[in-house]
Amino acid sequence: MAMPTAASQTRIDLINLRKKLSLAQRGKDLLQEKMDALAIEFFNMARGVSRLRREAMKKLAEAHASLSACLGLKGTIETMQSVRETKKDFEIEISSRIVMGVEVPQVTVMAGERSVAESGYGIYTTGPITDRVAGEFREALRLLCELAGLESSLRMIARELERTRRRVNALEHVTIPETKVKIKMIEMKLDEIERDNFVRLKGMKTLRERRG
């Protein structure tokens, strides 16, 4: 089996480097598309977090204001008794969903509407203010749980966005430029080999002509 010459081995290296460059450029383009989509998802999710946080804080403030009014009207002992008697049927289901290839948590709060009779505390020893406090804190807790899930998803999207950005930068500023330099060096080496071969063949031709 014939051994490959320096020129043939160099051409093989050139072919392999061109393939590597093509794959790197395609990979960079695909990752850039993913990064753009992740950025859009991140900002949309961030707006959702901001909106949900405002709603949750507003509802929590309303609940605290109602609690203060209840404490003033019913007294601490009666209010705390109602708190202890309130049914704790607040359930949270945590699943997951895929967003741009990233698995993020999805929080589902199962806290439907319930009547005063279903609240657990005595309806004859309390009043509308107690019902309002219970309802507002229940709604505030639901919003806070949803907010926690959305914030967790936002952090995961942010981490994936940063990882993708680093990979794009590595391809764009390291892998692709270095591969182009190597390709250029091999092309220059092949040009030099071609020139040497041309000079050598021309010299051999001149020598044969002189002998002939």
mmCIF file with all atom_site columns, C-alpha atoms in Angstrom:
data_model
loop_
_atom_site.group_PDB
_atom_site.id
_atom_site.type_symbol
_atom_site.label_atom_id
_atom_site.label_alt_id
_atom_site.label_comp_id
_atom_site.label_asym_id
_atom_site.label_entity_id
_atom_site.label_seq_id
_atom_site.pdbx_PDB_ins_code
_atom_site.Cartn_x
_atom_site.Cartn_y
_atom_site.Cartn_z
_atom_site.occupancy
_atom_site.B_iso_or_equiv
_atom_site.pdbx_formal_charge
_atom_site.auth_seq_id
_atom_site.auth_comp_id
_atom_site.auth_asym_id
_atom_site.auth_atom_id
_atom_site.pdbx_PDB_model_num
ATOM 1   C CA . MET A 1 1   ? 0.000   0.000  0.000   1.00 0.00 ? 1   MET A CA 1
ATOM 2   C CA . ALA A 1 2   ? 1.417   3.358  -1.063  1.00 0.00 ? 2   ALA A CA 1
ATOM 3   C CA . MET A 1 3   ? 2.199   5.760  1.725   1.00 0.00 ? 3   MET A CA 1
ATOM 4   C CA . PRO A 1 4   ? 0.462   9.142  1.444   1.00 0.00 ? 4   PRO A CA 1
ATOM 5   C CA . THR A 1 5   ? 2.727   11.976 0.331   1.00 0.00 ? 5   THR A CA 1
ATOM 6   C CA . ALA A 1 6   ? 3.074   15.165 2.333   1.00 0.00 ? 6   ALA A CA 1
ATOM 7   C CA . ALA A 1 7   ? 0.893   16.994 -0.171  1.00 0.00 ? 7   ALA A CA 1
ATOM 8   C CA . SER A 1 8   ? -1.877  14.358 -0.111  1.00 0.00 ? 8   SER A CA 1
ATOM 9   C CA . GLN A 1 9   ? -1.876  14.275 3.709   1.00 0.00 ? 9   GLN A CA 1
ATOM 10  C CA . THR A 1 10  ? -2.032  18.070 3.795   1.00 0.00 ? 10  THR A CA 1
ATOM 11  C CA . ARG A 1 11  ? -5.002  18.035 1.412   1.00 0.00 ? 11  ARG A CA 1
ATOM 12  C CA . ILE A 1 12  ? -6.755  15.512 3.671   1.00 0.00 ? 12  ILE A CA 1
ATOM 13  C CA . ASP A 1 13  ? -6.138  17.828 6.638   1.00 0.00 ? 13  ASP A CA 1
ATOM 14  C CA . LEU A 1 14  ? -7.537  20.721 4.609   1.00 0.00 ? 14  LEU A CA 1
ATOM 15  C CA . ILE A 1 15  ? -10.703 18.777 3.739   1.00 0.00 ? 15  ILE A CA 1
ATOM 16  C CA . ASN A 1 16  ? -11.201 17.831 7.403   1.00 0.00 ? 16  ASN A CA 1
ATOM 17  C CA . LEU A 1 17  ? -10.692 21.413 8.559   1.00 0.00 ? 17  LEU A CA 1
ATOM 18  C CA . ARG A 1 18  ? -13.163 22.724 5.993   1.00 0.00 ? 18  ARG A CA 1
ATOM 19  C CA . LYS A 1 19  ? -15.715 20.206 7.258   1.00 0.00 ? 19  LYS A CA 1
ATOM 20  C CA . LYS A 1 20  ? -15.002 21.301 10.825  1.00 0.00 ? 20  LYS A CA 1
ATOM 21  C CA . LEU A 1 21  ? -15.440 24.952 9.836   1.00 0.00 ? 21  LEU A CA 1
ATOM 22  C CA . SER A 1 22  ? -18.726 24.224 8.099   1.00 0.00 ? 22  SER A CA 1
ATOM 23  C CA . LEU A 1 23  ? -20.053 22.346 11.141  1.00 0.00 ? 23  LEU A CA 1
ATOM 24  C CA . ALA A 1 24  ? -18.874 25.095 13.496  1.00 0.00 ? 24  ALA A CA 1
ATOM 25  C CA . GLN A 1 25  ? -20.556 27.806 11.433  1.00 0.00 ? 25  GLN A CA 1
ATOM 26  C CA . ARG A 1 26  ? -23.794 25.810 11.215  1.00 0.00 ? 26  ARG A CA 1
ATOM 27  C CA . GLY A 1 27  ? -23.659 25.059 14.923  1.00 0.00 ? 27  GLY A CA 1
ATOM 28  C CA . LYS A 1 28  ? -23.101 28.739 15.691  1.00 0.00 ? 28  LYS A CA 1
ATOM 29  C CA . ASP A 1 29  ? -26.075 29.737 13.518  1.00 0.00 ? 29  ASP A CA 1
ATOM 30  C CA . LEU A 1 30  ? -28.352 27.190 15.233  1.00 0.00 ? 30  LEU A CA 1
ATOM 31  C CA . LEU A 1 31  ? -27.191 28.251 18.686  1.00 0.00 ? 31  LEU A CA 1
ATOM 32  C CA . GLN A 1 32  ? -27.693 31.900 17.739  1.00 0.00 ? 32  GLN A CA 1
ATOM 33  C CA . GLU A 1 33  ? -31.282 31.118 16.752  1.00 0.00 ? 33  GLU A CA 1
ATOM 34  C CA . LYS A 1 34  ? -31.784 29.305 20.054  1.00 0.00 ? 34  LYS A CA 1
ATOM 35  C CA . MET A 1 35  ? -30.265 32.218 21.971  1.00 0.00 ? 35  MET A CA 1
ATOM 36  C CA . ASP A 1 36  ? -32.580 34.691 20.229  1.00 0.00 ? 36  ASP A CA 1
ATOM 37  C CA . ALA A 1 37  ? -35.620 32.535 21.017  1.00 0.00 ? 37  ALA A CA 1
ATOM 38  C CA . LEU A 1 38  ? -34.495 32.129 24.645  1.00 0.00 ? 38  LEU A CA 1
ATOM 39  C CA . ALA A 1 39  ? -34.051 35.893 24.958  1.00 0.00 ? 39  ALA A CA 1
ATOM 40  C CA . ILE A 1 40  ? -37.605 36.474 23.720  1.00 0.00 ? 40  ILE A CA 1
ATOM 41  C CA . GLU A 1 41  ? -38.931 33.841 26.141  1.00 0.00 ? 41  GLU A CA 1
ATOM 42  C CA . PHE A 1 42  ? -36.883 35.350 28.984  1.00 0.00 ? 42  PHE A CA 1
ATOM 43  C CA . PHE A 1 43  ? -38.249 38.869 28.502  1.00 0.00 ? 43  PHE A CA 1
ATOM 44  C CA . ASN A 1 44  ? -41.821 37.614 28.097  1.00 0.00 ? 44  ASN A CA 1
ATOM 45  C CA . MET A 1 45  ? -41.462 35.572 31.276  1.00 0.00 ? 45  MET A CA 1
ATOM 46  C CA . ALA A 1 46  ? -39.834 38.516 33.095  1.00 0.00 ? 46  ALA A CA 1
ATOM 47  C CA . ARG A 1 47  ? -42.848 40.676 32.253  1.00 0.00 ? 47  ARG A CA 1
ATOM 48  C CA . GLY A 1 48  ? -45.099 37.933 33.605  1.00 0.00 ? 48  GLY A CA 1
ATOM 49  C CA . VAL A 1 49  ? -43.068 37.769 36.823  1.00 0.00 ? 49  VAL A CA 1
ATOM 50  C CA . SER A 1 50  ? -43.260 41.545 37.233  1.00 0.00 ? 50  SER A CA 1
ATOM 51  C CA . ARG A 1 51  ? -47.032 41.570 36.703  1.00 0.00 ? 51  ARG A CA 1
ATOM 52  C CA . LEU A 1 52  ? -47.633 38.611 39.013  1.00 0.00 ? 52  LEU A CA 1
ATOM 53  C CA . ARG A 1 53  ? -45.401 40.121 41.726  1.00 0.00 ? 53  ARG A CA 1
ATOM 54  C CA . ARG A 1 54  ? -47.416 43.366 41.644  1.00 0.00 ? 54  ARG A CA 1
ATOM 55  C CA . GLU A 1 55  ? -50.669 41.425 41.914  1.00 0.00 ? 55  GLU A CA 1
ATOM 56  C CA . ALA A 1 56  ? -49.376 39.269 44.762  1.00 0.00 ? 56  ALA A CA 1
ATOM 57  C CA . MET A 1 57  ? -47.992 42.212 46.737  1.00 0.00 ? 57  MET A CA 1
ATOM 58  C CA . LYS A 1 58  ? -51.210 44.177 46.250  1.00 0.00 ? 58  LYS A CA 1
ATOM 59  C CA . LYS A 1 59  ? -53.348 41.272 47.405  1.00 0.00 ? 59  LYS A CA 1
ATOM 60  C CA . LEU A 1 60  ? -51.046 40.604 50.367  1.00 0.00 ? 60  LEU A CA 1
ATOM 61  C CA . ALA A 1 61  ? -51.277 44.263 51.418  1.00 0.00 ? 61  ALA A CA 1
ATOM 62  C CA . GLU A 1 62  ? -55.079 44.085 51.180  1.00 0.00 ? 62  GLU A CA 1
ATOM 63  C CA . ALA A 1 63  ? -55.087 40.902 53.269  1.00 0.00 ? 63  ALA A CA 1
ATOM 64  C CA . HIS A 1 64  ? -52.911 42.492 55.966  1.00 0.00 ? 64  HIS A CA 1
ATOM 65  C CA . ALA A 1 65  ? -55.142 45.574 56.024  1.00 0.00 ? 65  ALA A CA 1
ATOM 66  C CA . SER A 1 66  ? -58.223 43.369 56.431  1.00 0.00 ? 66  SER A CA 1
ATOM 67  C CA . LEU A 1 67  ? -56.468 41.384 59.166  1.00 0.00 ? 67  LEU A CA 1
ATOM 68  C CA . SER A 1 68  ? -55.693 44.584 61.052  1.00 0.00 ? 68  SER A CA 1
ATOM 69  C CA . ALA A 1 69  ? -59.336 45.608 60.775  1.00 0.00 ? 69  ALA A CA 1
ATOM 70  C CA . CYS A 1 70  ? -60.422 42.144 61.950  1.00 0.00 ? 70  CYS A CA 1
ATOM 71  C CA . LEU A 1 71  ? -58.089 42.297 64.948  1.00 0.00 ? 71  LEU A CA 1
ATOM 72  C CA . GLY A 1 72  ? -59.498 45.681 65.873  1.00 0.00 ? 72  GLY A CA 1
ATOM 73  C CA . LEU A 1 73  ? -63.089 44.558 65.470  1.00 0.00 ? 73  LEU A CA 1
ATOM 74  C CA . LYS A 1 74  ? -63.006 40.983 66.791  1.00 0.00 ? 74  LYS A CA 1
ATOM 75  C CA . GLY A 1 75  ? -59.962 41.075 69.017  1.00 0.00 ? 75  GLY A CA 1
ATOM 76  C CA . THR A 1 76  ? -56.802 38.983 68.942  1.00 0.00 ? 76  THR A CA 1
ATOM 77  C CA . ILE A 1 77  ? -58.168 35.910 70.762  1.00 0.00 ? 77  ILE A CA 1
ATOM 78  C CA . GLU A 1 78  ? -61.238 35.474 68.563  1.00 0.00 ? 78  GLU A CA 1
ATOM 79  C CA . THR A 1 79  ? -59.274 36.187 65.384  1.00 0.00 ? 79  THR A CA 1
ATOM 80  C CA . MET A 1 80  ? -56.549 33.653 66.269  1.00 0.00 ? 80  MET A CA 1
ATOM 81  C CA . GLN A 1 81  ? -59.212 31.085 67.116  1.00 0.00 ? 81  GLN A CA 1
ATOM 82  C CA . SER A 1 82  ? -60.706 31.543 63.651  1.00 0.00 ? 82  SER A CA 1
ATOM 83  C CA . VAL A 1 83  ? -57.228 31.113 62.141  1.00 0.00 ? 83  VAL A CA 1
ATOM 84  C CA . ARG A 1 84  ? -56.738 27.809 63.970  1.00 0.00 ? 84  ARG A CA 1
ATOM 85  C CA . GLU A 1 85  ? -60.161 26.539 62.882  1.00 0.00 ? 85  GLU A CA 1
ATOM 86  C CA . THR A 1 86  ? -59.733 27.484 59.204  1.00 0.00 ? 86  THR A CA 1
ATOM 87  C CA . LYS A 1 87  ? -59.471 24.453 56.934  1.00 0.00 ? 87  LYS A CA 1
ATOM 88  C CA . LYS A 1 88  ? -55.977 23.987 55.466  1.00 0.00 ? 88  LYS A CA 1
ATOM 89  C CA . ASP A 1 89  ? -57.019 22.529 52.106  1.00 0.00 ? 89  ASP A CA 1
ATOM 90  C CA . PHE A 1 90  ? -54.572 24.494 49.989  1.00 0.00 ? 90  PHE A CA 1
ATOM 91  C CA . GLU A 1 91  ? -52.847 22.078 47.587  1.00 0.00 ? 91  GLU A CA 1
ATOM 92  C CA . ILE A 1 92  ? -49.956 22.680 45.204  1.00 0.00 ? 92  ILE A CA 1
ATOM 93  C CA . GLU A 1 93  ? -49.053 20.416 42.307  1.00 0.00 ? 93  GLU A CA 1
ATOM 94  C CA . ILE A 1 94  ? -45.579 20.793 40.822  1.00 0.00 ? 94  ILE A CA 1
ATOM 95  C CA . SER A 1 95  ? -44.993 19.345 37.364  1.00 0.00 ? 95  SER A CA 1
ATOM 96  C CA . SER A 1 96  ? -42.685 20.368 34.555  1.00 0.00 ? 96  SER A CA 1
ATOM 97  C CA . ARG A 1 97  ? -42.828 21.644 30.999  1.00 0.00 ? 97  ARG A CA 1
ATOM 98  C CA . ILE A 1 98  ? -40.296 22.144 28.237  1.00 0.00 ? 98  ILE A CA 1
ATOM 99  C CA . VAL A 1 99  ? -39.491 25.678 27.110  1.00 0.00 ? 99  VAL A CA 1
ATOM 100 C CA . MET A 1 100 ? -36.970 25.917 24.248  1.00 0.00 ? 100 MET A CA 1
ATOM 101 C CA . GLY A 1 101 ? -35.422 22.618 25.299  1.00 0.00 ? 101 GLY A CA 1
ATOM 102 C CA . VAL A 1 102 ? -35.262 23.637 28.968  1.00 0.00 ? 102 VAL A CA 1
ATOM 103 C CA . GLU A 1 103 ? -37.260 21.727 31.569  1.00 0.00 ? 103 GLU A CA 1
ATOM 104 C CA . VAL A 1 104 ? -38.865 24.249 33.907  1.00 0.00 ? 104 VAL A CA 1
ATOM 105 C CA . PRO A 1 105 ? -41.261 23.772 36.823  1.00 0.00 ? 105 PRO A CA 1
ATOM 106 C CA . GLN A 1 106 ? -44.960 24.391 36.439  1.00 0.00 ? 106 GLN A CA 1
ATOM 107 C CA . VAL A 1 107 ? -46.833 25.176 39.633  1.00 0.00 ? 107 VAL A CA 1
ATOM 108 C CA . THR A 1 108 ? -50.545 24.464 39.716  1.00 0.00 ? 108 THR A CA 1
ATOM 109 C CA . VAL A 1 109 ? -52.429 25.744 42.765  1.00 0.00 ? 109 VAL A CA 1
ATOM 110 C CA . MET A 1 110 ? -55.562 23.773 43.566  1.00 0.00 ? 110 MET A CA 1
ATOM 111 C CA . ALA A 1 111 ? -57.478 26.210 45.734  1.00 0.00 ? 111 ALA A CA 1
ATOM 112 C CA . GLY A 1 112 ? -60.931 26.639 44.338  1.00 0.00 ? 112 GLY A CA 1
ATOM 113 C CA . GLU A 1 113 ? -63.658 28.833 45.689  1.00 0.00 ? 113 GLU A CA 1
ATOM 114 C CA . ARG A 1 114 ? -65.321 27.636 48.851  1.00 0.00 ? 114 ARG A CA 1
ATOM 115 C CA . SER A 1 115 ? -68.363 28.746 50.772  1.00 0.00 ? 115 SER A CA 1
ATOM 116 C CA . VAL A 1 116 ? -68.284 30.269 54.236  1.00 0.00 ? 116 VAL A CA 1
ATOM 117 C CA . ALA A 1 117 ? -69.671 27.009 55.655  1.00 0.00 ? 117 ALA A CA 1
ATOM 118 C CA . GLU A 1 118 ? -66.703 25.148 54.180  1.00 0.00 ? 118 GLU A CA 1
ATOM 119 C CA . SER A 1 119 ? -64.124 27.451 55.761  1.00 0.00 ? 119 SER A CA 1
ATOM 120 C CA . GLY A 1 120 ? -63.967 25.566 59.048  1.00 0.00 ? 120 GLY A CA 1
ATOM 121 C CA . TYR A 1 121 ? -64.420 28.376 61.538  1.00 0.00 ? 121 TYR A CA 1
ATOM 122 C CA . GLY A 1 122 ? -67.694 29.089 63.291  1.00 0.00 ? 122 GLY A CA 1
ATOM 123 C CA . ILE A 1 123 ? -69.964 31.176 61.090  1.00 0.00 ? 123 ILE A CA 1
ATOM 124 C CA . TYR A 1 124 ? -71.995 32.377 64.085  1.00 0.00 ? 124 TYR A CA 1
ATOM 125 C CA . THR A 1 125 ? -69.022 33.653 66.090  1.00 0.00 ? 125 THR A CA 1
ATOM 126 C CA . THR A 1 126 ? -67.340 35.424 63.188  1.00 0.00 ? 126 THR A CA 1
ATOM 127 C CA . GLY A 1 127 ? -68.580 37.766 60.485  1.00 0.00 ? 127 GLY A CA 1
ATOM 128 C CA . PRO A 1 128 ? -67.973 39.170 56.994  1.00 0.00 ? 128 PRO A CA 1
ATOM 129 C CA . ILE A 1 129 ? -64.628 40.653 58.033  1.00 0.00 ? 129 ILE A CA 1
ATOM 130 C CA . THR A 1 130 ? -63.309 37.189 58.934  1.00 0.00 ? 130 THR A CA 1
ATOM 131 C CA . ASP A 1 131 ? -64.519 35.813 55.611  1.00 0.00 ? 131 ASP A CA 1
ATOM 132 C CA . ARG A 1 132 ? -62.775 38.639 53.787  1.00 0.00 ? 132 ARG A CA 1
ATOM 133 C CA . VAL A 1 133 ? -59.488 38.058 55.618  1.00 0.00 ? 133 VAL A CA 1
ATOM 134 C CA . ALA A 1 134 ? -59.582 34.325 54.868  1.00 0.00 ? 134 ALA A CA 1
ATOM 135 C CA . GLY A 1 135 ? -60.423 34.896 51.208  1.00 0.00 ? 135 GLY A CA 1
ATOM 136 C CA . GLU A 1 136 ? -57.778 37.557 50.661  1.00 0.00 ? 136 GLU A CA 1
ATOM 137 C CA . PHE A 1 137 ? -54.979 35.578 52.311  1.00 0.00 ? 137 PHE A CA 1
ATOM 138 C CA . ARG A 1 138 ? -56.026 32.504 50.338  1.00 0.00 ? 138 ARG A CA 1
ATOM 139 C CA . GLU A 1 139 ? -55.805 34.465 47.091  1.00 0.00 ? 139 GLU A CA 1
ATOM 140 C CA . ALA A 1 140 ? -52.502 36.086 48.122  1.00 0.00 ? 140 ALA A CA 1
ATOM 141 C CA . LEU A 1 141 ? -51.016 32.668 48.877  1.00 0.00 ? 141 LEU A CA 1
ATOM 142 C CA . ARG A 1 142 ? -52.174 31.341 45.508  1.00 0.00 ? 142 ARG A CA 1
ATOM 143 C CA . LEU A 1 143 ? -50.513 34.250 43.700  1.00 0.00 ? 143 LEU A CA 1
ATOM 144 C CA . LEU A 1 144 ? -47.290 33.875 45.722  1.00 0.00 ? 144 LEU A CA 1
ATOM 145 C CA . CYS A 1 145 ? -47.057 30.174 44.860  1.00 0.00 ? 145 CYS A CA 1
ATOM 146 C CA . GLU A 1 146 ? -47.541 30.891 41.166  1.00 0.00 ? 146 GLU A CA 1
ATOM 147 C CA . LEU A 1 147 ? -44.959 33.667 41.427  1.00 0.00 ? 147 LEU A CA 1
ATOM 148 C CA . ALA A 1 148 ? -42.417 31.304 43.021  1.00 0.00 ? 148 ALA A CA 1
ATOM 149 C CA . GLY A 1 149 ? -42.867 28.808 40.174  1.00 0.00 ? 149 GLY A CA 1
ATOM 150 C CA . LEU A 1 150 ? -42.549 31.472 37.489  1.00 0.00 ? 150 LEU A CA 1
ATOM 151 C CA . GLU A 1 151 ? -39.461 33.014 39.114  1.00 0.00 ? 151 GLU A CA 1
ATOM 152 C CA . SER A 1 152 ? -37.828 29.572 39.271  1.00 0.00 ? 152 SER A CA 1
ATOM 153 C CA . SER A 1 153 ? -38.572 29.071 35.563  1.00 0.00 ? 153 SER A CA 1
ATOM 154 C CA . LEU A 1 154 ? -37.122 32.498 34.807  1.00 0.00 ? 154 LEU A CA 1
ATOM 155 C CA . ARG A 1 155 ? -33.856 31.649 36.589  1.00 0.00 ? 155 ARG A CA 1
ATOM 156 C CA . MET A 1 156 ? -33.555 28.387 34.633  1.00 0.00 ? 156 MET A CA 1
ATOM 157 C CA . ILE A 1 157 ? -34.162 30.168 31.325  1.00 0.00 ? 157 ILE A CA 1
ATOM 158 C CA . ALA A 1 158 ? -31.562 32.791 32.316  1.00 0.00 ? 158 ALA A CA 1
ATOM 159 C CA . ARG A 1 159 ? -28.961 30.082 33.072  1.00 0.00 ? 159 ARG A CA 1
ATOM 160 C CA . GLU A 1 160 ? -29.615 28.339 29.755  1.00 0.00 ? 160 GLU A CA 1
ATOM 161 C CA . LEU A 1 161 ? -29.444 31.672 27.934  1.00 0.00 ? 161 LEU A CA 1
ATOM 162 C CA . GLU A 1 162 ? -26.045 32.381 29.507  1.00 0.00 ? 162 GLU A CA 1
ATOM 163 C CA . ARG A 1 163 ? -24.751 28.878 28.645  1.00 0.00 ? 163 ARG A CA 1
ATOM 164 C CA . THR A 1 164 ? -25.900 29.273 25.046  1.00 0.00 ? 164 THR A CA 1
ATOM 165 C CA . ARG A 1 165 ? -24.331 32.733 24.818  1.00 0.00 ? 165 ARG A CA 1
ATOM 166 C CA . ARG A 1 166 ? -20.972 31.354 26.008  1.00 0.00 ? 166 ARG A CA 1
ATOM 167 C CA . ARG A 1 167 ? -21.119 28.558 23.432  1.00 0.00 ? 167 ARG A CA 1
ATOM 168 C CA . VAL A 1 168 ? -21.921 31.022 20.638  1.00 0.00 ? 168 VAL A CA 1
ATOM 169 C CA . ASN A 1 169 ? -19.050 33.267 21.713  1.00 0.00 ? 169 ASN A CA 1
ATOM 170 C CA . ALA A 1 170 ? -16.647 30.309 21.877  1.00 0.00 ? 170 ALA A CA 1
ATOM 171 C CA . LEU A 1 171 ? -17.538 29.273 18.336  1.00 0.00 ? 171 LEU A CA 1
ATOM 172 C CA . GLU A 1 172 ? -17.584 32.813 16.966  1.00 0.00 ? 172 GLU A CA 1
ATOM 173 C CA . HIS A 1 173 ? -14.427 34.138 18.626  1.00 0.00 ? 173 HIS A CA 1
ATOM 174 C CA . VAL A 1 174 ? -12.295 31.011 19.145  1.00 0.00 ? 174 VAL A CA 1
ATOM 175 C CA . THR A 1 175 ? -13.178 27.888 17.158  1.00 0.00 ? 175 THR A CA 1
ATOM 176 C CA . ILE A 1 176 ? -14.142 29.496 13.843  1.00 0.00 ? 176 ILE A CA 1
ATOM 177 C CA . PRO A 1 177 ? -11.256 32.051 13.688  1.00 0.00 ? 177 PRO A CA 1
ATOM 178 C CA . GLU A 1 178 ? -8.668  29.442 14.707  1.00 0.00 ? 178 GLU A CA 1
ATOM 179 C CA . THR A 1 179 ? -9.972  26.985 12.107  1.00 0.00 ? 179 THR A CA 1
ATOM 180 C CA . LYS A 1 180 ? -9.862  29.682 9.410   1.00 0.00 ? 180 LYS A CA 1
ATOM 181 C CA . VAL A 1 181 ? -6.250  30.446 10.312  1.00 0.00 ? 181 VAL A CA 1
ATOM 182 C CA . LYS A 1 182 ? -5.321  26.760 10.081  1.00 0.00 ? 182 LYS A CA 1
ATOM 183 C CA . ILE A 1 183 ? -7.068  26.481 6.711   1.00 0.00 ? 183 ILE A CA 1
ATOM 184 C CA . LYS A 1 184 ? -5.202  29.542 5.433   1.00 0.00 ? 184 LYS A CA 1
ATOM 185 C CA . MET A 1 185 ? -1.871  28.120 6.594   1.00 0.00 ? 185 MET A CA 1
ATOM 186 C CA . ILE A 1 186 ? -2.514  24.781 4.875   1.00 0.00 ? 186 ILE A CA 1
ATOM 187 C CA . GLU A 1 187 ? -3.621  26.534 1.671   1.00 0.00 ? 187 GLU A CA 1
ATOM 188 C CA . MET A 1 188 ? -0.396  28.542 1.720   1.00 0.00 ? 188 MET A CA 1
ATOM 189 C CA . LYS A 1 189 ? 1.593   25.342 2.293   1.00 0.00 ? 189 LYS A CA 1
ATOM 190 C CA . LEU A 1 190 ? -0.159  23.633 -0.629  1.00 0.00 ? 190 LEU A CA 1
ATOM 191 C CA . ASP A 1 191 ? 0.538   26.648 -2.845  1.00 0.00 ? 191 ASP A CA 1
ATOM 192 C CA . GLU A 1 192 ? 4.187   26.414 -1.866  1.00 0.00 ? 192 GLU A CA 1
ATOM 193 C CA . ILE A 1 193 ? 4.246   22.675 -2.671  1.00 0.00 ? 193 ILE A CA 1
ATOM 194 C CA . GLU A 1 194 ? 2.622   23.379 -6.049  1.00 0.00 ? 194 GLU A CA 1
ATOM 195 C CA . ARG A 1 195 ? 5.212   26.040 -6.852  1.00 0.00 ? 195 ARG A CA 1
ATOM 196 C CA . ASP A 1 196 ? 8.072   23.704 -5.845  1.00 0.00 ? 196 ASP A CA 1
ATOM 197 C CA . ASN A 1 197 ? 6.622   20.937 -8.012  1.00 0.00 ? 197 ASN A CA 1
ATOM 198 C CA . PHE A 1 198 ? 6.258   23.322 -10.938 1.00 0.00 ? 198 PHE A CA 1
ATOM 199 C CA . VAL A 1 199 ? 9.875   24.473 -10.629 1.00 0.00 ? 199 VAL A CA 1
ATOM 200 C CA . ARG A 1 200 ? 11.083  20.880 -10.248 1.00 0.00 ? 200 ARG A CA 1
ATOM 201 C CA . LEU A 1 201 ? 9.135   19.654 -13.283 1.00 0.00 ? 201 LEU A CA 1
ATOM 202 C CA . LYS A 1 202 ? 10.265  22.625 -15.342 1.00 0.00 ? 202 LYS A CA 1
ATOM 203 C CA . GLY A 1 203 ? 13.894  21.901 -14.411 1.00 0.00 ? 203 GLY A CA 1
ATOM 204 C CA . MET A 1 204 ? 13.505  18.235 -15.343 1.00 0.00 ? 204 MET A CA 1
ATOM 205 C CA . LYS A 1 205 ? 12.006  19.235 -18.690 1.00 0.00 ? 205 LYS A CA 1
ATOM 206 C CA . THR A 1 206 ? 14.857  21.650 -19.386 1.00 0.00 ? 206 THR A CA 1
ATOM 207 C CA . LEU A 1 207 ? 17.393  18.952 -18.480 1.00 0.00 ? 207 LEU A CA 1
ATOM 208 C CA . ARG A 1 208 ? 15.791  16.447 -20.859 1.00 0.00 ? 208 ARG A CA 1
ATOM 209 C CA . GLU A 1 209 ? 15.742  18.999 -23.651 1.00 0.00 ? 209 GLU A CA 1
ATOM 210 C CA . ARG A 1 210 ? 19.439  19.698 -23.184 1.00 0.00 ? 210 ARG A CA 1
ATOM 211 C CA . ARG A 1 211 ? 20.275  15.986 -23.232 1.00 0.00 ? 211 ARG A CA 1
ATOM 212 C CA . GLY A 1 212 ? 18.133  15.444 -26.271 1.00 0.00 ? 212 GLY A CA 1
#
